[in-house]
PDB file of C-alpha atoms in Angstrom:
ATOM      1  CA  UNK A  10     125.560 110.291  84.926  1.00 41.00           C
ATOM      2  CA  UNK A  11     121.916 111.525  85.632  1.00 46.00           C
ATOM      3  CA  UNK A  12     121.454 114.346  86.912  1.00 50.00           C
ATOM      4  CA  UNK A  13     119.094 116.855  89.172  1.00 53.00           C
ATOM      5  CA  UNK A  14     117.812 118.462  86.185  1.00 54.00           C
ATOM      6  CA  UNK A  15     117.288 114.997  84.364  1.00 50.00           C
ATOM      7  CA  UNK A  16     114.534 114.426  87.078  1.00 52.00           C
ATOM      8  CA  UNK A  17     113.244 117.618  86.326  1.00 52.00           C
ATOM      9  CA  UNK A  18     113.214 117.628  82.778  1.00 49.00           C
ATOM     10  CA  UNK A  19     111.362 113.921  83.526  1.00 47.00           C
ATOM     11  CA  UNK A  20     108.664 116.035  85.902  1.00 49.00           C
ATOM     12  CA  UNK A  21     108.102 118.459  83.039  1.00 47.00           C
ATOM     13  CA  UNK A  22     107.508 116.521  80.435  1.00 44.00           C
ATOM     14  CA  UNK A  23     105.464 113.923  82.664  1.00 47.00           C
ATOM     15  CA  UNK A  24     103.234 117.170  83.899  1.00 46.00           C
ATOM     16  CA  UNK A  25     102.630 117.755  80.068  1.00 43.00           C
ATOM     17  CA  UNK A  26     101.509 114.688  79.050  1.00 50.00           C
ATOM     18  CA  UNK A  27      99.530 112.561  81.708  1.00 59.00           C
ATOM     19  CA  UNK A  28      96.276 113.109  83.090  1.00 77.00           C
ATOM     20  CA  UNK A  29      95.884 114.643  86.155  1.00 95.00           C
ATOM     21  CA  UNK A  30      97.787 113.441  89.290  1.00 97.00           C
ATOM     22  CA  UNK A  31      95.210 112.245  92.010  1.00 98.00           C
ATOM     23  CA  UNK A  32      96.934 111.274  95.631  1.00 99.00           C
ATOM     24  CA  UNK A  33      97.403 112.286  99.292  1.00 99.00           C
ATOM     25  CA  UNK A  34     100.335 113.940 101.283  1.00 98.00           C
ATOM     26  CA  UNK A  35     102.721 111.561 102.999  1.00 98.00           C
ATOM     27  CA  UNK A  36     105.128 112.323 105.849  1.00 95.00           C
ATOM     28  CA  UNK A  37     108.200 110.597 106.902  1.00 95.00           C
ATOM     29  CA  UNK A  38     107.601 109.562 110.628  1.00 93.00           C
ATOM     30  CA  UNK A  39     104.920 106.786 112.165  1.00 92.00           C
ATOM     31  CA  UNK A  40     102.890 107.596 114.841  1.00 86.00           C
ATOM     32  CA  UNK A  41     105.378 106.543 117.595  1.00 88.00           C
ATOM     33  CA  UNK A  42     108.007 109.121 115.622  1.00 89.00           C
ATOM     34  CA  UNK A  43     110.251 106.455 114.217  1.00 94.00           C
ATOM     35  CA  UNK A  44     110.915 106.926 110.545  1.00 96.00           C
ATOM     36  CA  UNK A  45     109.837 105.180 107.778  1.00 98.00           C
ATOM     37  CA  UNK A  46     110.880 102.705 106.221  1.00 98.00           C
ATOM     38  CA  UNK A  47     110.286 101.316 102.394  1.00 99.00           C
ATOM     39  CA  UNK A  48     107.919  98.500 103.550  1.00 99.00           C
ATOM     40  CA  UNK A  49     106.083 101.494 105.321  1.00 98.00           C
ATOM     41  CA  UNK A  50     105.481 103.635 102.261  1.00 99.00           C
ATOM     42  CA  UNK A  51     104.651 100.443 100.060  1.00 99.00           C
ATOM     43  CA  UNK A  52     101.695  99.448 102.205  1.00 99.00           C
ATOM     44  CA  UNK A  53     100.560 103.285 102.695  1.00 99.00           C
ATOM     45  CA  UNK A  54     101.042 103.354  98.788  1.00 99.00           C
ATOM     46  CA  UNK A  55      99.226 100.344  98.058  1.00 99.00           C
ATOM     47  CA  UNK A  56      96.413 100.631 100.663  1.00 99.00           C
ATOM     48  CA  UNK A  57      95.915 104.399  98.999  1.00 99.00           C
ATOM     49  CA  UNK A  58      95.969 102.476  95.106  1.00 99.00           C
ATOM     50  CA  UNK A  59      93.338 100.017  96.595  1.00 99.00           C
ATOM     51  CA  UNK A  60      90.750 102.632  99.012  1.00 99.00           C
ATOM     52  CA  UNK A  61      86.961 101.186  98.788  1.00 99.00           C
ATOM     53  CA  UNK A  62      85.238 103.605  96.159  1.00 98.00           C
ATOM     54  CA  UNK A  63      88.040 105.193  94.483  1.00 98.00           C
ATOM     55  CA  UNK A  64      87.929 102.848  91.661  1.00 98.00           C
ATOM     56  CA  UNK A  65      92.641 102.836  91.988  1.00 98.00           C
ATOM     57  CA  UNK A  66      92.201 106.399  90.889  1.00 98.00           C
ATOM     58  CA  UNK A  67      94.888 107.312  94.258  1.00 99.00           C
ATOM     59  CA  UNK A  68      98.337 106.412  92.525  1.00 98.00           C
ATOM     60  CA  UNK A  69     100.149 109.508  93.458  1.00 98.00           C
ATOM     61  CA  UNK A  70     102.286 110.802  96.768  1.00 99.00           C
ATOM     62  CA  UNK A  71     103.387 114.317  97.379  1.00 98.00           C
ATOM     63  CA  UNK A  72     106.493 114.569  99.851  1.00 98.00           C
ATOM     64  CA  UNK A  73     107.289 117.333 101.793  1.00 95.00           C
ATOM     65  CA  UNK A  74     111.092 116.378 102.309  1.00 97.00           C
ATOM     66  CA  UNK A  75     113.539 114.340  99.852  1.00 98.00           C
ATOM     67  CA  UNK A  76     115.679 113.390 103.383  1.00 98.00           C
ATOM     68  CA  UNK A  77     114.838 109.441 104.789  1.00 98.00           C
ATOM     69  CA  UNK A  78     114.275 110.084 107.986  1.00 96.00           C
ATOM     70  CA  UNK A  79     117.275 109.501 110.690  1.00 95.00           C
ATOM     71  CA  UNK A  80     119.388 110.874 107.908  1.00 98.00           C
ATOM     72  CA  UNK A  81     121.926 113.945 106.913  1.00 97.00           C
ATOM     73  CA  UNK A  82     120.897 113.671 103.145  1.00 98.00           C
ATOM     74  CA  UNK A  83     120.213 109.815 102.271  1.00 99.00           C
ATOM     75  CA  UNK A  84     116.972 110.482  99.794  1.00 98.00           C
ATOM     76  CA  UNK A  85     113.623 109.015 101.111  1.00 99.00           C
ATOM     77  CA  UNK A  86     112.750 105.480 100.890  1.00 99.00           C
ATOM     78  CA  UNK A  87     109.199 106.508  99.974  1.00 99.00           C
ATOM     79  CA  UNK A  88     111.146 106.522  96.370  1.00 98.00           C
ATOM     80  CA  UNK A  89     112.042 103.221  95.902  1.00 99.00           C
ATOM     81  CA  UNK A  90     108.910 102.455  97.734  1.00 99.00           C
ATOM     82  CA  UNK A  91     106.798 104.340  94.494  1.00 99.00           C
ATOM     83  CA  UNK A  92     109.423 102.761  91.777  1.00 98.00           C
ATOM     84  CA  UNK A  93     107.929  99.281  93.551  1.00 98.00           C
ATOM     85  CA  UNK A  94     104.086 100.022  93.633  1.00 99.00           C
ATOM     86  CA  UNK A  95     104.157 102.341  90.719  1.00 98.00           C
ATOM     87  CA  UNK A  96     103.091 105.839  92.749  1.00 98.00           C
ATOM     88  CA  UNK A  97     103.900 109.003  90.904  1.00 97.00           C
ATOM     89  CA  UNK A  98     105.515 111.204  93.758  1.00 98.00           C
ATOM     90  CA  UNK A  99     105.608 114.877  93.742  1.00 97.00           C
ATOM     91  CA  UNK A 100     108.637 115.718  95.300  1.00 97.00           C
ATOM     92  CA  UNK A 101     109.644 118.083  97.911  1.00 96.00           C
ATOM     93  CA  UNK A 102     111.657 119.935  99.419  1.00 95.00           C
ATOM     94  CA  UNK A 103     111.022 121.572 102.719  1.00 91.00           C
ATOM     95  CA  UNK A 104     112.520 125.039 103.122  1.00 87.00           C
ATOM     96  CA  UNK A 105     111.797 125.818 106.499  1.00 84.00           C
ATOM     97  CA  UNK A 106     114.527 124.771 108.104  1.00 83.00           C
ATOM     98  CA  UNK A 107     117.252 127.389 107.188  1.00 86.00           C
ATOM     99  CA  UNK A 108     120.148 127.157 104.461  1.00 90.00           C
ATOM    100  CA  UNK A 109     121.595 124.052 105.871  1.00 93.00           C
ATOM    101  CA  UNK A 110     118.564 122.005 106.061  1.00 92.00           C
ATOM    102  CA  UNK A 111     117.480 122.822 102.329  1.00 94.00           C
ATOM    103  CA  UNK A 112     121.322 122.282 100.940  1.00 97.00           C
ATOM    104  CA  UNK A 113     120.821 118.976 102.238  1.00 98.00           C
ATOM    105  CA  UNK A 114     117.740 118.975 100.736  1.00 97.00           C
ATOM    106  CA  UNK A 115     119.331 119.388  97.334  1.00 96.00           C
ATOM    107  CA  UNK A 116     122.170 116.623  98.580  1.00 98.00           C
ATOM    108  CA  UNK A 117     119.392 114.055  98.405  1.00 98.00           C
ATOM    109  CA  UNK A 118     117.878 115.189  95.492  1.00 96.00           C
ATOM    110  CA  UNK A 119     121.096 114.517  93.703  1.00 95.00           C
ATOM    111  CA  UNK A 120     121.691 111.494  94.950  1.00 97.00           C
ATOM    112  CA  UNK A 121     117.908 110.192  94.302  1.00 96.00           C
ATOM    113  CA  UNK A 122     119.247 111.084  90.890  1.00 93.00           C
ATOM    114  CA  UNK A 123     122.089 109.439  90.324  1.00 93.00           C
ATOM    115  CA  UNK A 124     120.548 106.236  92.248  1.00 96.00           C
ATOM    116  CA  UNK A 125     117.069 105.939  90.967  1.00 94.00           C
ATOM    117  CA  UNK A 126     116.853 108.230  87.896  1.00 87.00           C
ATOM    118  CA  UNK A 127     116.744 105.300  84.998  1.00 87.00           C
ATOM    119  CA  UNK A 128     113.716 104.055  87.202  1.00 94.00           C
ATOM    120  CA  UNK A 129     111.671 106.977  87.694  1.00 90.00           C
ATOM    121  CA  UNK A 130     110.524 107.582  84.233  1.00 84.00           C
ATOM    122  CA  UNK A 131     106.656 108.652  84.111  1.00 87.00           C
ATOM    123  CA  UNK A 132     106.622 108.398  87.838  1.00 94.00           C
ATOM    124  CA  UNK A 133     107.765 111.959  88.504  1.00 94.00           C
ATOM    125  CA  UNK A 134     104.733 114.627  88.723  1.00 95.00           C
ATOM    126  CA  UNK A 135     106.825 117.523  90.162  1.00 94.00           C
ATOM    127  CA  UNK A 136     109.093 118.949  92.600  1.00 94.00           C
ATOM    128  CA  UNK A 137     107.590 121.172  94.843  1.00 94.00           C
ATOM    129  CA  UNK A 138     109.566 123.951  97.125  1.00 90.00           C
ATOM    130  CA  UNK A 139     108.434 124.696 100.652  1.00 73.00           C
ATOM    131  CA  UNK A 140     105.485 123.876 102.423  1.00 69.00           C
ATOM    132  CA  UNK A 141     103.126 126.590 103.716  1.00 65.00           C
ATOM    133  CA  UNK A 142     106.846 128.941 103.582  1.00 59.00           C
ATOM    134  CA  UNK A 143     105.114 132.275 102.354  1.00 63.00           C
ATOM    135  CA  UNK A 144     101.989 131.964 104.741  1.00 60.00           C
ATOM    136  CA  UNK A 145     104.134 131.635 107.735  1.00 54.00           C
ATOM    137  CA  UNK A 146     105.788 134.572 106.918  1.00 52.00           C
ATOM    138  CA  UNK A 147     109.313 133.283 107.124  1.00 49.00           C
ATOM    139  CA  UNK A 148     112.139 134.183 106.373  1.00 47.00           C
ATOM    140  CA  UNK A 149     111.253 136.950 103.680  1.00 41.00           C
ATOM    141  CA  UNK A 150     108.830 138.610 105.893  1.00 37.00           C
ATOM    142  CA  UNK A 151     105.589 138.698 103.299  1.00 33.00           C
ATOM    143  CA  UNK A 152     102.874 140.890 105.094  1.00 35.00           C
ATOM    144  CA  UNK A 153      99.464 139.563 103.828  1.00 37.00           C
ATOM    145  CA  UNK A 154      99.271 136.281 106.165  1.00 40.00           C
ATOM    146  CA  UNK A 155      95.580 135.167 104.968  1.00 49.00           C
ATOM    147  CA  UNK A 156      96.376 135.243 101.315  1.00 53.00           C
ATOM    148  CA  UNK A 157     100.010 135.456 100.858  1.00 50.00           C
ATOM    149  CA  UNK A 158      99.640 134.583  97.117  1.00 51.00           C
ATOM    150  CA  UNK A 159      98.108 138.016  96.684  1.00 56.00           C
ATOM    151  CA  UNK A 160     101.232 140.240  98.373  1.00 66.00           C
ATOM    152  CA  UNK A 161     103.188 141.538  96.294  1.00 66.00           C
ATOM    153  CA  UNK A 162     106.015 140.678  98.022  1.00 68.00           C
ATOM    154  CA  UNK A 163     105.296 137.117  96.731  1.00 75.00           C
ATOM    155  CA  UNK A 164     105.560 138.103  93.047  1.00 81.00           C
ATOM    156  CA  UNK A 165     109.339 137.333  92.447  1.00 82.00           C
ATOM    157  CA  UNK A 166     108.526 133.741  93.572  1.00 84.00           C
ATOM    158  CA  UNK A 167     105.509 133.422  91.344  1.00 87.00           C
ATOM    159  CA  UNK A 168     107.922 134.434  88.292  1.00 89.00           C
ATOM    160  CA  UNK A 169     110.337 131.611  89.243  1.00 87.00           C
ATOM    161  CA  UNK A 170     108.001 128.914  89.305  1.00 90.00           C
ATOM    162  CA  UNK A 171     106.746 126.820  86.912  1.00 91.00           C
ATOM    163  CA  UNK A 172     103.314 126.056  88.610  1.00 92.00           C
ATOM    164  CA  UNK A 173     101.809 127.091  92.007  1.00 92.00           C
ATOM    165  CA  UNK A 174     100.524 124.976  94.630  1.00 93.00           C
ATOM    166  CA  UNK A 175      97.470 126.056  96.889  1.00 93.00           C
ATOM    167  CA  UNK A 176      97.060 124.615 100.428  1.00 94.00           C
ATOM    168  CA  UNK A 177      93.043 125.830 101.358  1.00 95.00           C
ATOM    169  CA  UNK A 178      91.554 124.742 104.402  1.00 96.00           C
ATOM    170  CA  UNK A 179      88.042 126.732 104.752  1.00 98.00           C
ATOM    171  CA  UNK A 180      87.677 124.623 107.735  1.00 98.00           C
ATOM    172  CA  UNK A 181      90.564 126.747 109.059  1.00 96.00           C
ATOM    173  CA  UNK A 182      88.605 130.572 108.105  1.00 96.00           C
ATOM    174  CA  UNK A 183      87.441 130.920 111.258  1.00 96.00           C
ATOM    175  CA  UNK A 184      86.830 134.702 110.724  1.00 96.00           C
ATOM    176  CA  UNK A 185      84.743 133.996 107.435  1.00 97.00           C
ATOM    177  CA  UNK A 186      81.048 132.198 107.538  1.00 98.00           C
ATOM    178  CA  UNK A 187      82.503 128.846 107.144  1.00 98.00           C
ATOM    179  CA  UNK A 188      80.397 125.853 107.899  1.00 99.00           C
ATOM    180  CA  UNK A 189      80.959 122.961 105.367  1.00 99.00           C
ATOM    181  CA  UNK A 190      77.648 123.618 103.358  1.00 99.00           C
ATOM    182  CA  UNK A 191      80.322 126.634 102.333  1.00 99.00           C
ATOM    183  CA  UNK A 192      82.954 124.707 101.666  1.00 99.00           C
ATOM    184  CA  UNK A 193      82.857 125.187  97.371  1.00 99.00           C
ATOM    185  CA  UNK A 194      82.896 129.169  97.607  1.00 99.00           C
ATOM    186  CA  UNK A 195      85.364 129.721 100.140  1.00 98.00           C
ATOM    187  CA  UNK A 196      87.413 126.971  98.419  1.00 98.00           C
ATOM    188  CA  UNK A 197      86.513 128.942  94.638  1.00 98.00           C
ATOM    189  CA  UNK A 198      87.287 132.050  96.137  1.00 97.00           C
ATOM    190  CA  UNK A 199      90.940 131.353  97.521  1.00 95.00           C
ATOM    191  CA  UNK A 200      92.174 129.544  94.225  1.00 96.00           C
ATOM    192  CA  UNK A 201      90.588 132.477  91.963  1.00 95.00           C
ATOM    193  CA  UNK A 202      92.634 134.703  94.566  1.00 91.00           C
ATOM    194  CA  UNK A 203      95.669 132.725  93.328  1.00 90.00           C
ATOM    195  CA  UNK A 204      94.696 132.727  89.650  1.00 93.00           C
ATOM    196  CA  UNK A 205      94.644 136.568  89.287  1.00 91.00           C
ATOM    197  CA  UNK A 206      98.275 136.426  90.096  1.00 88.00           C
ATOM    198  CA  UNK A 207      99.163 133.075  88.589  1.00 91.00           C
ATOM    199  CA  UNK A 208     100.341 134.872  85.140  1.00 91.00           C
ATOM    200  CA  UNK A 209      98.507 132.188  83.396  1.00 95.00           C
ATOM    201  CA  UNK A 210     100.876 129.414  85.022  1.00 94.00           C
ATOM    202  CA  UNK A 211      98.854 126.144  86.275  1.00 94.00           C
ATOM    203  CA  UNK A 212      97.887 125.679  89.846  1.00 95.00           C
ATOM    204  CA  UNK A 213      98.196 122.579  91.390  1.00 96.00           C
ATOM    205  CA  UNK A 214      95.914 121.336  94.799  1.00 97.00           C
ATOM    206  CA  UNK A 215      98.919 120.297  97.019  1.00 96.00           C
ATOM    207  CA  UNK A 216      96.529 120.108 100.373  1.00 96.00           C
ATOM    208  CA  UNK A 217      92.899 120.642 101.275  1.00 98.00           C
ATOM    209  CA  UNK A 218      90.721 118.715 103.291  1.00 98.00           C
ATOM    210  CA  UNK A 219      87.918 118.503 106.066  1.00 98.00           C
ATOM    211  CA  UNK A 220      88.623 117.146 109.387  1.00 98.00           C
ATOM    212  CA  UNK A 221      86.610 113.845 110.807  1.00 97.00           C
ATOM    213  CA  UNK A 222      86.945 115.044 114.594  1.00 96.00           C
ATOM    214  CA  UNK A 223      88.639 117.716 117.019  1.00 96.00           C
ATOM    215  CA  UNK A 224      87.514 121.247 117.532  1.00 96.00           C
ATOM    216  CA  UNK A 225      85.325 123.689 115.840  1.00 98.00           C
ATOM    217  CA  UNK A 226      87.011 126.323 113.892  1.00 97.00           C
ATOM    218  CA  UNK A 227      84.241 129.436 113.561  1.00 98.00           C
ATOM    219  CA  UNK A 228      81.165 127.705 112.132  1.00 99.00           C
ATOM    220  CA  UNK A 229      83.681 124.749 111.091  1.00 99.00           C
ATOM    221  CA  UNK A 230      82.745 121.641 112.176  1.00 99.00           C
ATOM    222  CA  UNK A 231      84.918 118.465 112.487  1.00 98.00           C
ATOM    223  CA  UNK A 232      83.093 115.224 112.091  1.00 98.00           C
ATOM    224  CA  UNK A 233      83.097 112.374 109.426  1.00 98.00           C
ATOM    225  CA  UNK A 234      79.520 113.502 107.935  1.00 99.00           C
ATOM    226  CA  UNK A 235      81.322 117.182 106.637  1.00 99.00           C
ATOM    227  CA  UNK A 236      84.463 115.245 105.945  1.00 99.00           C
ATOM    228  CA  UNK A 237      82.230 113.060 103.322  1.00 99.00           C
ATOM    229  CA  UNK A 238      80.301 116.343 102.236  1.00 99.00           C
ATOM    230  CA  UNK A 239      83.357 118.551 102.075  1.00 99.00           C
ATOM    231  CA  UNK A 240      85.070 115.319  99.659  1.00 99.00           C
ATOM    232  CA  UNK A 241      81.590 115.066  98.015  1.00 98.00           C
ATOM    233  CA  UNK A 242      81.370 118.703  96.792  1.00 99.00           C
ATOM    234  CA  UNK A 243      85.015 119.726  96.901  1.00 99.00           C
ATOM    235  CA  UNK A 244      87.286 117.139  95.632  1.00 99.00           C
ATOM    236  CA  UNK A 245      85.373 114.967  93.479  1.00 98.00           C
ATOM    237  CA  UNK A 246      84.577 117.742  90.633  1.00 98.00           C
ATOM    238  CA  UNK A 247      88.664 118.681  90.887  1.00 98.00           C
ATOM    239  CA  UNK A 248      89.854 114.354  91.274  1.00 98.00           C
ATOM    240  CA  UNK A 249      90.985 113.811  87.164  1.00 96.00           C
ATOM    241  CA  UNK A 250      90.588 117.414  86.412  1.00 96.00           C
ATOM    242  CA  UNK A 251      93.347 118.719  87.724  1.00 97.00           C
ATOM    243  CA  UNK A 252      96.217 117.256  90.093  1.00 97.00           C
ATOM    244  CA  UNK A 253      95.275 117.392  93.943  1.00 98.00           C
ATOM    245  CA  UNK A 254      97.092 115.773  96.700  1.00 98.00           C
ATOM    246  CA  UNK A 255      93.989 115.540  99.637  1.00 99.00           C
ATOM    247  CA  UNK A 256      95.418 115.813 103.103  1.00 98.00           C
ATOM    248  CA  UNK A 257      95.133 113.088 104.054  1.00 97.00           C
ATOM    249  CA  UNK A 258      95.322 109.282 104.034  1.00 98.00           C
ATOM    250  CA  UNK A 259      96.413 108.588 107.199  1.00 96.00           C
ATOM    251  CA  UNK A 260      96.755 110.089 110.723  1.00 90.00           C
ATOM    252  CA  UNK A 261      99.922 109.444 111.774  1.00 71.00           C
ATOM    253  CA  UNK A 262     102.304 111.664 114.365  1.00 55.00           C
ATOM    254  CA  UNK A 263     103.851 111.631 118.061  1.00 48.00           C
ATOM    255  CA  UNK A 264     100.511 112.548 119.305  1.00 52.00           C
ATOM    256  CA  UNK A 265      96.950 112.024 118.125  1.00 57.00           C
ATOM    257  CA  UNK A 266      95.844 114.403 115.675  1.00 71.00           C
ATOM    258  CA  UNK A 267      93.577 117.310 116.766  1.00 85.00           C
ATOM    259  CA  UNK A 268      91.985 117.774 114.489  1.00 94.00           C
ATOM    260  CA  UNK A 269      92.034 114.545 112.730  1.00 95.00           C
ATOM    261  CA  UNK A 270      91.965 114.279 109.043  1.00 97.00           C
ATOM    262  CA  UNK A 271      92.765 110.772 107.948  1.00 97.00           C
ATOM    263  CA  UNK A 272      90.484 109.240 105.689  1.00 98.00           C
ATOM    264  CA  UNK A 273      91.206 105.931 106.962  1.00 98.00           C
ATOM    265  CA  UNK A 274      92.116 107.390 110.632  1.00 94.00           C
ATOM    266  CA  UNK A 275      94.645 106.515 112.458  1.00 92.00           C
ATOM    267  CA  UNK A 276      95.003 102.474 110.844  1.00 93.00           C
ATOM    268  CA  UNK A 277      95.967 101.905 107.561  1.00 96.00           C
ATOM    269  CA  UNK A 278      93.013 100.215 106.053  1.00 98.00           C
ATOM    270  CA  UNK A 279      91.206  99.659 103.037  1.00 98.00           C
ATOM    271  CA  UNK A 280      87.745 100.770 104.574  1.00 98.00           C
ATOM    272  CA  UNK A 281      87.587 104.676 104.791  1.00 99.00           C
ATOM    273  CA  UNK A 282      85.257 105.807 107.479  1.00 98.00           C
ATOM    274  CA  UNK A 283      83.262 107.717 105.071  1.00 99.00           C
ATOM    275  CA  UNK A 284      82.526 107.143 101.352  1.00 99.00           C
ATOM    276  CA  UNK A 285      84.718 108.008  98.922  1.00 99.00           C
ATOM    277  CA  UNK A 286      82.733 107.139  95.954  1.00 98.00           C
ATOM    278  CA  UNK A 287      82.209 110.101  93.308  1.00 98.00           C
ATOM    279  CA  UNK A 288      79.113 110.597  91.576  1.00 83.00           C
ATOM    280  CA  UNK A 289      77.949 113.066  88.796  1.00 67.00           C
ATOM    281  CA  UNK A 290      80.898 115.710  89.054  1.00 56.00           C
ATOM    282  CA  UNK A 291      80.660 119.657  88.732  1.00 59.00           C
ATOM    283  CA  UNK A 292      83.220 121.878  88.676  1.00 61.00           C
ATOM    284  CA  UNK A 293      84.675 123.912  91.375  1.00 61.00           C
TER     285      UNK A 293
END
């Protein structure tokens, strides 16, 4: 029977030996809070796979929760939903929830296992633990808020992982000079920040973006022109390079987003409102 660690052994050995995984983050809920449904991730995944001026080069999905929404532990239809359209998915597994909400967590891992694993060869990027968990300080109680990856509290984590993903929003460093024009550095600095204590291991983009509208953060400024700029100088010298999942494709929640950072908005289209078109890439 296949097992949890069959899927992992697939996410290893898929990390190895494709390119690097290019996508967004998806959640589980449409805007009016219902959940999704298969149909729901196939169009999200296929309008992603077909974004004016990406050339198809967005074919991957990170989760933040194996759980289909509505559900104890069923595992999300967003997977049958990437066996369909062929999206790699990063898995996840949110941790913020207390014992009981991750066990279940690991409930629907198996059974995405034992129902899908046969099917999700070379579709598998990763599984990813916890969202954001060290920088809100909960439950272990890390001290260093700004750059959690640096406390070393942290460092016992670090050893047990097998690569580390880095959330950076300079948008968000309000107490830093942080208009979009310094976008690269601020972005440089934080992931060299997480390099020094990497140990070598590889670290993966698993959110960063720049807002198209809401309020200014410090010298931050939300509007499509620095969401183009930020994608311009930020993300197109990391998209094939190494994996990033941009945050986001699509605003979707209870209430509108403020900020807002949907590259499409709020309806799923095939337009973007800015251009996502990469030219001559540097390195960041």
């Amino acid at each position: 029977m296949p097992s949890a660690s069959h899927i992992l052994t697939l996410a290893v050995t898929l990390g190895i030996a494709s390119a690097a995984f290019q996508g967004f983050n998806y959640g589980t809920t449409l805007s009016d809070g219902s959940a999704k449904t298969q149909s729901d991730f196939e169009n999200e995944f296929k309008t992603a796979a077909s974004l004016e001026g990406t050339g198809g080069a967005f074919t991957s999905a990170r989760l933040y929760t194996m759980i289909q929404g509505g559900t104890s532990n069923d595992p999300v239809s967003a997977i049958p939903a990437a066996i369909k359209t062929k999206t790699s998915l990063l898995f996840g597994l949110w941790a913020s929830g207390g014992d009981a909400v991750f066990s279940n967590e690991l409930v629907a891992l198996k059974k995405a296992a034992e129902k899908y694993c046969g099917q999700l060869d070379h579709l598998v990027a990763g599984i990813s633990v916890g969202s954001e968990d060290l920088y809100r300080i909960s439950p272990i109680g890390i001290r260093n808020k700004e750059n959690p990856g640096v406390d070393p509290d942290t460092l016992a984590v670090i050893d047990a992982c097998d690569w580390l993903g880095m959330d950076a929003y300079p948008y968000y460093e309000d107490t830093k000079h942080n208009p979009v024009s310094e976008g690269p550095s601020l972005f440089r600095a934080a992931k060299d920040k997480v390099a020094a204590v990497a140990g070598g291991k590889e670290i993966w983009i698993t959110e960063t973006g720049w807002p198209i509208s809401g309020k200014t953060s410090g010298e931050g400024v939300a509007s499509i022109n620095n969401a183009r700029t930020y994608w311009k100088d930020v993300g197109c010298p990391m998209f094939g390079n190494i994996n990033v999942w941009w945050y986001t494709l699509l605003d979707a929640g209870t209430q509108s987003s403020n900020p807002s950072f949907g590259v499409v908005g709020s309806k799923l289209t095939k337009k973007p409102l800015y251009d996502l078109s990469c030219g001559k890439k540097r390195r960041v």
